Coordinates of C-alpha atoms in Angstrom, one line a residue:
Chain K
M1 CA -127.4 -111.0 128.1
N2 CA -127.3 -110.6 131.5
P3 CA -126.2 -112.7 134.2
L4 CA -129.7 -113.8 135.0
E5 CA -130.3 -115.1 131.5
L6 CA -127.2 -116.7 131.4
V7 CA -127.7 -119.1 133.9
R8 CA -130.9 -119.2 133.1
A9 CA -132.5 -117.4 136.7
E10 CA -136.1 -118.1 138.0
P11 CA -135.4 -115.9 140.8
G12 CA -138.2 -115.7 143.6
P13 CA -140.3 -112.7 143.8
A14 CA -138.6 -109.5 143.7
F15 CA -138.8 -107.4 147.7
T16 CA -138.8 -103.7 148.2
V17 CA -135.9 -102.3 150.6
T18 CA -134.7 -98.6 151.0
L19 CA -131.8 -97.2 150.2
D20 CA -131.5 -93.7 152.5
G21 CA -135.5 -94.1 151.8
R22 CA -136.1 -94.7 148.8
E23 CA -137.3 -97.9 147.4
I24 CA -134.7 -100.2 145.5
E25 CA -135.6 -104.0 144.6
A26 CA -133.9 -107.0 145.8
L27 CA -134.0 -110.8 145.1
P28 CA -134.5 -113.8 147.5
G29 CA -130.7 -114.3 148.4
Q30 CA -128.8 -111.2 147.0
T31 CA -126.7 -109.3 149.2
V32 CA -126.4 -105.6 150.5
A33 CA -124.1 -104.9 147.4
A34 CA -125.9 -107.2 145.1
A35 CA -128.6 -105.5 145.0
L36 CA -127.2 -101.6 145.5
W37 CA -124.8 -103.2 142.5
T38 CA -128.4 -103.8 140.7
A39 CA -130.0 -100.6 141.4
G40 CA -126.3 -98.7 139.8
V41 CA -125.0 -97.7 143.4
T42 CA -121.3 -98.7 143.7
S43 CA -120.6 -96.3 146.5
W44 CA -122.7 -96.7 149.5
R45 CA -120.0 -95.0 152.5
T46 CA -117.7 -92.2 152.7
T47 CA -114.3 -93.0 154.5
R48 CA -113.3 -91.6 158.0
G49 CA -110.3 -89.6 157.4
E50 CA -111.0 -87.7 154.0
G51 CA -114.3 -88.7 153.2
R52 CA -114.2 -90.4 150.0
P53 CA -116.9 -92.9 148.3
R54 CA -116.5 -96.4 148.5
G55 CA -118.1 -99.4 148.0
I56 CA -117.3 -102.9 147.1
F57 CA -113.4 -103.7 146.7
C58 CA -112.7 -107.5 147.7
G59 CA -116.3 -108.8 147.6
I60 CA -115.6 -111.7 149.7
G61 CA -115.5 -110.4 153.4
V62 CA -111.6 -109.1 153.7
C63 CA -111.3 -105.7 152.9
F64 CA -114.0 -104.1 154.6
D65 CA -114.5 -101.4 152.1
C66 CA -117.8 -102.0 151.7
L67 CA -119.1 -101.0 155.0
V68 CA -122.9 -99.7 155.2
T69 CA -125.5 -99.3 157.4
V70 CA -128.5 -101.9 157.8
N71 CA -131.5 -101.3 160.2
D72 CA -129.4 -98.6 161.8
R73 CA -126.4 -101.0 162.5
P74 CA -123.3 -99.6 161.2
N75 CA -120.5 -101.7 159.7
Q76 CA -121.9 -104.1 158.0
R77 CA -120.4 -106.0 155.4
A78 CA -122.2 -105.6 152.1
C79 CA -120.9 -108.0 150.4
L80 CA -121.7 -110.7 153.0
M81 CA -125.6 -109.4 154.0
P82 CA -128.0 -111.3 152.4
L83 CA -130.9 -108.6 152.2
Q84 CA -134.3 -108.9 153.9
P85 CA -137.7 -107.5 152.4
G86 CA -138.2 -104.2 154.0
D87 CA -134.3 -103.8 155.5
A88 CA -133.1 -100.0 155.2
I89 CA -130.0 -99.7 154.3
R90 CA -128.0 -95.7 154.4
T91 CA -124.9 -94.8 153.4
Q92 CA -122.6 -94.4 156.1
E93 CA -121.0 -91.7 156.8
G94 CA -116.9 -91.8 158.7
T95 CA -117.5 -94.6 161.7
G96 CA -121.3 -94.5 161.3
H97 CA -121.7 -94.1 164.8
D98 CA -121.6 -89.7 164.7
D99 CA -125.3 -90.4 163.7
Chain U
M1 CA -116.3 -139.1 176.6
T2 CA -117.4 -139.3 172.7
E3 CA -115.1 -138.4 170.2
P4 CA -115.6 -135.2 168.3
G5 CA -114.4 -136.3 165.3
L6 CA -112.3 -133.7 162.7
A7 CA -112.8 -129.9 162.0
V8 CA -112.7 -129.1 158.2
I9 CA -112.4 -125.3 158.1
G10 CA -113.1 -124.1 154.8
A11 CA -115.7 -125.6 152.2
G12 CA -114.3 -125.3 149.7
P13 CA -112.3 -127.6 147.2
A14 CA -109.9 -128.9 150.0
G15 CA -112.2 -128.8 152.6
L16 CA -114.9 -130.4 150.6
A17 CA -112.4 -133.3 149.1
A18 CA -111.0 -133.9 152.7
T19 CA -114.2 -134.0 154.6
L20 CA -115.4 -136.7 151.8
A21 CA -112.4 -138.4 152.1
A22 CA -112.6 -138.8 155.9
A23 CA -116.0 -139.6 156.5
A24 CA -115.9 -142.1 153.8
R25 CA -113.2 -143.9 155.8
G26 CA -115.5 -143.2 159.6
I27 CA -114.3 -140.1 160.3
R28 CA -116.6 -137.9 161.9
V29 CA -116.7 -134.8 160.6
T30 CA -118.0 -131.5 160.8
L31 CA -116.9 -128.8 158.3
I32 CA -117.5 -125.5 159.2
D33 CA -117.7 -122.7 156.2
S34 CA -118.7 -118.7 156.6
A35 CA -120.6 -119.1 153.6
T36 CA -124.4 -120.5 153.5
E37 CA -123.4 -122.8 150.9
A38 CA -120.1 -124.5 150.4
G39 CA -118.3 -124.4 147.3
G40 CA -115.8 -121.9 148.0
Q41 CA -114.4 -119.1 146.1
F42 CA -113.9 -121.6 143.2
Y43 CA -117.3 -123.5 143.1
R44 CA -118.6 -120.1 145.0
Q45 CA -122.9 -121.0 143.8
P46 CA -125.9 -118.4 142.8
A47 CA -127.6 -118.1 146.6
P48 CA -130.7 -120.1 145.8
G49 CA -133.3 -117.8 146.0
L50 CA -132.3 -116.9 142.3
G51 CA -133.4 -119.7 141.0
A52 CA -130.4 -120.1 138.6
R53 CA -131.2 -123.7 136.3
R54 CA -128.1 -123.6 134.4
P55 CA -125.5 -122.0 136.8
Q56 CA -122.8 -124.2 135.4
A57 CA -122.7 -121.1 132.7
L58 CA -120.5 -119.4 135.6
H59 CA -118.1 -122.5 136.1
H60 CA -115.1 -124.9 135.4
Q61 CA -114.8 -128.2 136.3
W62 CA -118.7 -128.5 137.0
R63 CA -118.4 -132.7 136.9
A64 CA -115.5 -132.0 139.6
W65 CA -118.3 -130.1 141.7
E66 CA -121.2 -132.3 141.7
R67 CA -119.3 -135.1 142.9
L68 CA -118.5 -133.2 145.6
R69 CA -121.3 -131.4 146.5
D70 CA -123.4 -134.9 145.7
G71 CA -120.9 -136.8 148.3
L72 CA -121.7 -133.8 150.6
R73 CA -125.2 -134.3 151.0
A74 CA -125.2 -138.0 151.0
H75 CA -122.9 -137.5 154.4
V76 CA -124.7 -134.9 155.4
Q77 CA -127.9 -136.9 155.4
A78 CA -126.1 -140.3 156.7
G79 CA -125.2 -138.2 159.7
T80 CA -121.0 -138.9 159.2
V81 CA -121.1 -135.5 158.8
R82 CA -122.0 -132.3 160.1
Q83 CA -122.2 -129.3 157.8
V84 CA -122.1 -126.0 159.6
T85 CA -122.6 -122.6 157.6
D86 CA -122.6 -119.4 158.6
H87 CA -119.4 -119.6 161.0
H88 CA -116.7 -117.3 161.0
V89 CA -113.8 -119.2 162.6
W90 CA -111.6 -116.7 164.2
F91 CA -109.3 -118.4 166.1
V92 CA -108.4 -122.4 166.7
E93 CA -107.7 -122.7 170.9
R94 CA -105.7 -126.2 171.2
R95 CA -106.7 -127.9 174.2
D96 CA -103.8 -130.5 175.8
T97 CA -107.0 -132.8 177.0
V98 CA -109.7 -132.4 174.1
G99 CA -107.7 -131.8 171.2
F100 CA -109.0 -128.6 169.9
A101 CA -111.9 -125.9 170.6
V102 CA -112.6 -123.8 166.9
H103 CA -113.9 -120.4 167.9
A104 CA -116.6 -118.8 165.7
L105 CA -118.8 -116.0 165.1
T106 CA -122.3 -116.6 163.6
G107 CA -125.8 -114.7 163.6
P108 CA -126.8 -112.1 161.1
E109 CA -123.8 -109.6 162.5
Q110 CA -121.3 -112.2 163.4
E111 CA -121.0 -111.6 166.9
Q112 CA -123.1 -114.5 168.1
P113 CA -120.4 -116.7 169.7
A114 CA -119.8 -120.4 168.7
E115 CA -117.2 -123.3 169.7
I116 CA -116.6 -126.7 168.1
R117 CA -114.8 -129.2 169.8
A118 CA -112.6 -131.8 167.7
T119 CA -109.7 -134.2 168.1
A120 CA -107.8 -133.3 164.6
V121 CA -108.6 -129.9 162.2
L122 CA -107.9 -129.2 158.8
L123 CA -107.1 -125.6 157.8
A124 CA -108.4 -125.2 154.3
T125 CA -108.9 -121.5 154.6
G126 CA -108.2 -120.5 150.8
G127 CA -106.5 -117.9 149.6
Y128 CA -107.5 -113.8 149.0
E129 CA -106.6 -111.4 146.4
K130 CA -102.7 -109.5 145.9
V131 CA -103.8 -105.9 144.7
L132 CA -101.0 -103.5 144.5
P133 CA -101.6 -100.0 144.7
F134 CA -102.0 -97.6 142.1
P135 CA -103.0 -94.1 141.7
G136 CA -107.1 -93.9 141.3
W137 CA -107.3 -97.5 143.0
T138 CA -110.0 -96.4 145.6
L139 CA -112.4 -95.2 143.5
P140 CA -115.8 -97.2 143.4
G141 CA -115.6 -99.5 140.3
V142 CA -112.3 -100.7 140.9
V143 CA -112.6 -104.3 142.5
T144 CA -109.8 -107.5 142.7
A145 CA -110.5 -109.8 139.8
G146 CA -112.0 -112.2 142.0
G147 CA -114.1 -110.1 144.2
A148 CA -116.2 -109.3 140.8
Q149 CA -116.2 -113.1 140.0
A150 CA -117.6 -113.5 143.2
M151 CA -120.2 -111.1 142.9
L152 CA -121.0 -112.4 139.6
K153 CA -121.3 -115.9 140.4
G154 CA -123.2 -115.6 143.8
G155 CA -125.3 -112.1 143.0
L156 CA -125.7 -113.2 139.3
V157 CA -124.5 -109.0 139.0
L158 CA -122.0 -107.2 136.8
P159 CA -120.2 -104.2 138.6
G160 CA -120.7 -102.2 135.7
R161 CA -121.1 -101.9 131.6
T162 CA -117.9 -101.4 130.5
A163 CA -114.7 -103.7 132.4
V164 CA -110.7 -103.8 131.6
V165 CA -109.3 -106.6 133.7
A166 CA -105.9 -105.9 134.3
G167 CA -103.3 -107.0 136.9
T168 CA -101.0 -110.3 136.1
G169 CA -102.0 -114.1 136.7
P170 CA -104.1 -116.5 135.6
L171 CA -107.1 -115.4 137.1
L172 CA -107.5 -112.5 135.0
L173 CA -108.4 -115.1 131.7
P174 CA -112.0 -116.7 133.8
V175 CA -112.5 -113.2 134.9
A176 CA -112.1 -111.8 132.0
T177 CA -114.1 -114.4 130.2
G178 CA -117.0 -114.7 132.9
L179 CA -117.7 -110.6 132.9
A180 CA -118.1 -111.0 128.6
A181 CA -120.0 -114.3 128.9
A182 CA -122.2 -112.2 131.5
G183 CA -123.1 -109.5 129.0
A184 CA -120.4 -107.1 129.6
T185 CA -117.7 -105.3 127.7
V186 CA -114.0 -106.1 128.5
A187 CA -112.1 -103.3 126.9
A188 CA -109.5 -105.0 128.0
L189 CA -107.0 -107.8 129.2
V190 CA -103.9 -105.8 130.6
D191 CA -101.1 -108.2 132.4
S192 CA -98.1 -107.4 133.2
A193 CA -96.7 -110.6 132.3
D194 CA -93.9 -111.0 129.1
P195 CA -94.3 -113.6 127.1
K196 CA -90.7 -113.8 126.6
S197 CA -90.8 -115.3 129.7
F198 CA -93.7 -118.0 128.5
V199 CA -91.0 -119.2 126.0
R200 CA -88.9 -119.6 129.0
R201 CA -91.1 -122.1 131.2
S202 CA -92.5 -123.1 128.1
R203 CA -91.5 -127.1 129.4
A204 CA -92.5 -127.2 132.6
L205 CA -95.2 -125.1 131.4
A206 CA -96.6 -128.0 128.9
G207 CA -96.1 -130.5 131.7
R208 CA -99.2 -129.9 132.2
P209 CA -101.8 -130.7 129.2
V210 CA -104.7 -130.4 130.8
K211 CA -103.9 -126.8 132.0
V212 CA -102.6 -126.2 128.3
A213 CA -105.6 -126.9 126.9
E214 CA -107.7 -125.2 129.7
G215 CA -105.6 -122.0 128.7
A216 CA -106.4 -122.5 124.7
Q217 CA -110.1 -122.5 125.7
Y218 CA -109.9 -119.5 127.5
A219 CA -108.4 -117.9 124.9
G220 CA -110.9 -118.8 122.2
Q221 CA -113.1 -117.2 124.2
L222 CA -111.5 -114.2 124.1
L223 CA -110.9 -114.5 120.9
R224 CA -115.2 -114.6 121.0
H225 CA -116.0 -112.0 123.0
R226 CA -113.3 -109.8 121.2
V227 CA -111.2 -109.4 124.1
R228 CA -108.2 -107.6 123.2
T229 CA -105.3 -108.9 125.6
L230 CA -102.3 -106.9 125.9
L231 CA -99.5 -109.0 127.5
H232 CA -96.4 -107.1 128.7
H233 CA -98.8 -103.9 129.9
T234 CA -99.6 -102.3 133.2
V235 CA -102.6 -100.5 134.0
V236 CA -100.6 -96.5 135.4
A237 CA -103.9 -95.0 136.9
A238 CA -107.6 -95.4 137.6
H239 CA -109.2 -91.6 137.1
G240 CA -112.8 -90.4 138.1
A241 CA -114.1 -87.6 140.4
E242 CA -116.7 -89.6 142.6
R243 CA -116.5 -93.0 140.4
L244 CA -114.1 -94.9 137.7
E245 CA -114.3 -93.3 134.5
A246 CA -111.5 -94.2 132.5
V247 CA -108.2 -96.1 133.4
T248 CA -104.4 -95.5 131.7
I249 CA -102.7 -98.0 130.3
A250 CA -98.7 -98.3 129.3
A251 CA -96.5 -101.1 128.0
L252 CA -93.4 -102.1 129.7
D253 CA -89.8 -102.0 128.3
R254 CA -87.4 -104.9 128.6
D255 CA -86.8 -104.1 132.2
G256 CA -90.2 -103.9 133.5
R257 CA -90.6 -100.0 133.7
L258 CA -93.2 -98.0 131.5
R259 CA -92.7 -96.5 128.6
Q260 CA -94.1 -93.8 128.6
D261 CA -95.1 -93.3 125.1
T262 CA -97.4 -96.3 124.9
R263 CA -99.4 -94.9 127.4
R264 CA -103.2 -94.8 126.0
R265 CA -106.8 -94.0 128.2
L266 CA -109.0 -96.3 127.6
V267 CA -112.9 -95.4 129.1
C268 CA -114.3 -97.5 131.2
D269 CA -116.7 -98.2 134.6
T270 CA -115.1 -100.8 136.1
L271 CA -111.2 -101.8 136.6
A272 CA -111.4 -106.0 138.1
V273 CA -107.4 -105.9 139.2
S274 CA -105.1 -108.6 140.5
H275 CA -101.8 -109.2 141.0
G276 CA -101.9 -112.8 142.2
M277 CA -103.4 -114.3 145.5
L278 CA -102.3 -115.4 149.2
P279 CA -102.9 -117.8 151.3
H280 CA -105.4 -117.2 154.7
T281 CA -102.8 -118.2 157.1
D282 CA -104.1 -116.8 160.3
L283 CA -105.5 -119.8 162.2
A284 CA -102.5 -121.7 161.0
D285 CA -100.1 -118.8 162.5
A286 CA -101.8 -118.6 165.3
L287 CA -101.7 -122.4 166.3
G288 CA -98.2 -121.7 165.9
C289 CA -97.9 -124.0 162.9
R290 CA -94.9 -123.2 160.9
V291 CA -94.9 -120.9 157.7
D292 CA -92.6 -121.1 155.1
G293 CA -92.6 -117.5 153.6
T294 CA -96.8 -117.0 152.9
D295 CA -97.6 -120.6 153.2
V296 CA -98.3 -122.9 155.8
Y297 CA -95.7 -125.4 155.7
V298 CA -96.5 -129.5 155.4
D299 CA -95.0 -132.8 154.8
D300 CA -96.3 -135.5 152.3
E301 CA -99.0 -135.8 154.4
Q302 CA -100.4 -132.5 154.5
R303 CA -99.7 -132.5 158.5
T304 CA -98.7 -129.0 160.0
D305 CA -95.9 -129.5 162.6
V306 CA -98.4 -128.5 165.3
P307 CA -99.8 -132.5 166.3
G308 CA -103.6 -133.0 165.3
V309 CA -103.2 -129.8 162.7
W310 CA -103.6 -130.7 158.8
A311 CA -103.5 -128.2 156.3
A312 CA -104.9 -128.2 152.3
G313 CA -105.3 -126.1 149.4
E314 CA -104.6 -122.6 148.8
T315 CA -103.4 -121.8 152.3
T316 CA -100.4 -124.1 152.2
G317 CA -99.2 -122.1 148.8
I318 CA -101.5 -120.9 145.8
G319 CA -102.1 -124.0 143.3
G320 CA -105.4 -123.6 142.0
A321 CA -108.8 -125.7 142.9
A322 CA -107.3 -129.1 141.3
L323 CA -104.0 -128.8 143.4
S324 CA -106.2 -127.6 146.2
L325 CA -108.8 -130.9 145.8
T326 CA -105.4 -133.2 145.6
E327 CA -104.4 -131.7 148.8
G328 CA -107.8 -132.5 150.4
H329 CA -108.3 -135.9 149.5
I330 CA -104.6 -136.6 150.8
A331 CA -105.3 -134.6 153.9
G332 CA -108.6 -136.5 154.0
R333 CA -107.0 -140.1 154.2
S334 CA -104.0 -139.2 156.3
I335 CA -106.1 -138.1 158.9
A336 CA -108.7 -141.0 158.8
A337 CA -105.9 -143.1 159.2
R338 CA -104.1 -141.4 161.9
L339 CA -106.9 -140.5 164.0
A340 CA -107.9 -144.6 164.0
G341 CA -103.9 -144.7 165.8
R342 CA -102.8 -146.3 162.4
A343 CA -99.6 -145.0 160.3
P344 CA -101.0 -144.4 156.7
D345 CA -99.4 -146.1 153.9
P346 CA -98.2 -143.5 150.9
G347 CA -98.9 -146.2 148.7
E348 CA -102.8 -145.7 149.0
W349 CA -102.4 -142.4 147.2
A350 CA -99.3 -142.7 145.1
A351 CA -101.3 -141.0 142.0
A352 CA -102.6 -138.2 144.0
A353 CA -99.2 -137.2 145.6
R354 CA -98.1 -137.7 142.0
T355 CA -100.7 -135.2 140.6
R356 CA -100.0 -133.1 143.8
A357 CA -96.1 -133.1 142.9
G358 CA -97.2 -132.1 139.0
L359 CA -99.0 -129.3 140.0
R360 CA -97.1 -127.7 142.2
A361 CA -94.2 -127.3 139.9
F362 CA -96.7 -126.2 137.2
F363 CA -97.8 -123.7 139.2
T364 CA -93.7 -122.5 140.3
A365 CA -93.4 -122.0 136.8
V366 CA -96.5 -120.1 136.5
D367 CA -96.1 -118.0 139.3
S368 CA -92.2 -117.2 137.7
V369 CA -94.3 -116.0 134.7
Y370 CA -97.2 -113.9 136.6
V371 CA -95.6 -111.2 138.0
P372 CA -96.4 -107.8 139.1
P373 CA -94.2 -105.1 136.8
A374 CA -90.5 -104.8 138.2
H375 CA -90.9 -101.3 139.0
W376 CA -94.8 -100.6 140.2
A377 CA -94.1 -98.6 143.2
E378 CA -92.8 -95.8 141.4
Q379 CA -95.9 -95.3 140.0
V380 CA -97.6 -94.5 142.7
T381 CA -97.5 -90.9 143.3
D382 CA -97.1 -89.5 146.8
G383 CA -100.7 -88.5 147.3
T384 CA -102.3 -92.2 146.5
V385 CA -103.8 -93.8 149.2
V386 CA -102.1 -97.3 149.9
C387 CA -103.7 -98.3 153.3
R388 CA -107.2 -98.3 152.2
C389 CA -109.2 -98.3 155.9
E390 CA -106.4 -96.2 157.6
E391 CA -106.1 -93.9 154.3
V392 CA -102.8 -93.6 154.7
S393 CA -100.6 -92.5 151.4
A394 CA -97.7 -94.0 149.8
G395 CA -95.8 -90.3 150.8
A396 CA -96.4 -90.7 154.7
V397 CA -95.0 -94.1 154.3
R398 CA -92.1 -93.0 152.5
E399 CA -91.6 -89.8 155.2
A400 CA -91.6 -92.8 157.6
V401 CA -88.8 -94.6 156.0
R402 CA -86.3 -91.1 154.6
E403 CA -87.2 -89.1 157.4
L404 CA -88.2 -91.5 161.0
G405 CA -86.2 -94.4 159.6
A406 CA -88.6 -97.0 159.5
G407 CA -86.5 -99.9 158.1
D408 CA -89.3 -103.0 158.1
L409 CA -92.8 -103.3 157.5
R410 CA -93.8 -103.1 161.7
T411 CA -92.3 -99.8 162.2
V412 CA -94.0 -98.5 159.1
K413 CA -97.0 -99.5 160.3
L414 CA -96.3 -98.2 164.2
L415 CA -95.3 -95.1 162.0
T416 CA -98.1 -94.4 160.1
R417 CA -100.9 -96.6 161.0
A418 CA -101.2 -98.5 157.5
G419 CA -102.3 -102.3 158.3
M420 CA -103.8 -101.0 161.9
G421 CA -107.7 -100.9 160.3
W422 CA -110.2 -103.2 160.0
C423 CA -108.5 -105.5 157.0
Q424 CA -105.6 -105.9 159.7
G425 CA -103.5 -105.4 157.0
R426 CA -104.4 -107.8 154.7
V427 CA -105.1 -105.9 151.7
C428 CA -102.3 -103.3 152.1
G429 CA -99.3 -105.5 153.2
P430 CA -97.9 -106.2 150.2
G431 CA -98.0 -102.6 149.1
V432 CA -97.1 -101.1 151.9
A433 CA -93.9 -103.2 151.8
G434 CA -93.4 -102.5 148.2
V435 CA -93.7 -99.1 148.6
A436 CA -91.6 -98.6 151.5
G437 CA -89.2 -101.0 149.6
C438 CA -89.3 -103.5 152.9
A439 CA -89.4 -106.8 152.8
E440 CA -93.2 -108.3 152.7
S441 CA -93.2 -110.2 156.6
A442 CA -96.1 -112.5 157.5
G443 CA -99.1 -110.7 159.3
R444 CA -98.9 -112.2 162.6
R445 CA -102.5 -111.3 163.5
P446 CA -103.9 -112.8 166.8
F447 CA -107.4 -113.4 165.2
A448 CA -108.8 -114.4 161.8
R449 CA -111.4 -111.6 162.0
P450 CA -112.3 -108.8 164.3
V451 CA -114.3 -110.1 167.6
P452 CA -116.3 -108.0 169.7
L453 CA -114.4 -107.9 173.4
G454 CA -117.4 -109.7 175.0
V455 CA -117.3 -112.9 173.1
L456 CA -113.4 -112.7 173.5
A457 CA -113.8 -112.4 177.4
R458 CA -116.5 -115.2 177.6
A459 CA -114.4 -117.4 175.0
G460 CA -111.3 -118.2 177.9
E461 CA -114.3 -119.6 180.0
T462 CA -114.3 -123.3 179.7
E463 CA -117.0 -125.5 181.4
D464 CA -115.0 -128.7 180.6
Q465 CA -112.8 -130.3 182.5

């Protein structure tokens, strides 16, 4: 059993986005975080101070732990942002403004 | 001048119930929510593109949701309710001449301003999770229990394959059973609540037979999915290098201290953790509404002490979806009467008022049972990050208290930066207070979310006179 089977999902056609240039699949309506979890990725930024890995924590937009760079815009909340075909996700280092 | 009517902020159970009750009584309602779909956290729906044919498999009280959803659709089609989605409200401004202006951010990056006028406002902003710190809690793979549930309900994804669900509170039950039903192996449900305190509160808890039945249903599901339930146990630490690999748990003694000889390690790639819930009170606070402890004060009609502002649901005190529905319903009826210029007859909602009183009493008892271990802060090592945004360690907080004389949360914040990051102390507040040995104090945040300076500058320009 997986979540899609549990709710008998018939998703629209999957599309491709990239994570640091690598292609990953996403389903329509999924957020950045949902697609990354599906791809087995649980961390996508490092902290400003100690460079520690972070990913989803609160999952509802409160904690800002899941910040990520999408289409060259840093500090987007991965748990809230729905993906579009062709979106380019980049793991974010520090403030995301250094590169 | 046309009457702008009622603005409801939040499309969860409380906001939806109020919207339907007010709209049915002739009030024009604008329902404002940050999500793309109504439902809030409790009734969070899978994204439509995912084509879920049986979303109810992830939900409880589905029929109540269907009634709310269908009622909302009918009102939106009839033009009596305007539904505004993807709007993140950051401030509600009181204007003497035309009631209120609700300021929101919208657009793909939530940087475009939007303003909605209203004669009356209902705050149905819900709550969010409280998580107390422990070594390893910043590792990827450690998520809030509600966050794991939100990702499952909304995105149909699991954080990993093997989960431990831990902390304390009634929320752990649907999270553990939900993750198990969706295919995760739930290695254990670890709750610090002491079974003896259930016995002490048995009368108050048994007073809500529906809730007792709900509990029994969860117990059956836990059995079916072979989820081990460990009461009076706690998570001591999460382990891993780049992501979670295991957790250490231990039993608690009578005083709420660890029984060191019971420590054991559970291998898992997910820890879903929660120590209860906190109400969202930022908008109420900025409006000048009275906040008692962590809860927005309301009278019997769900009115705050600021004229024209009502509040319902978790923002007035954590109590679950059924209580939120009841409070929203009462608020909607009160608003309809007051906006029509008459005092409402509370006899009209006597049954709802009785339900509200019963559920509030039930959750008071629940709150006294589900408590974090009394000495949890002693387990937080000096090297543990307590403020996740600013990476402030417990050691730095303790130093601020012991060496620099900080005696309250505000001084700790000024000396350490704990609570000064993106989340503005929403996540670290209770943890920092516990580690510092200070009283928890209300957040006092001027805005409910980060606002671009340009938006802030323009928001002061009012074109109406």
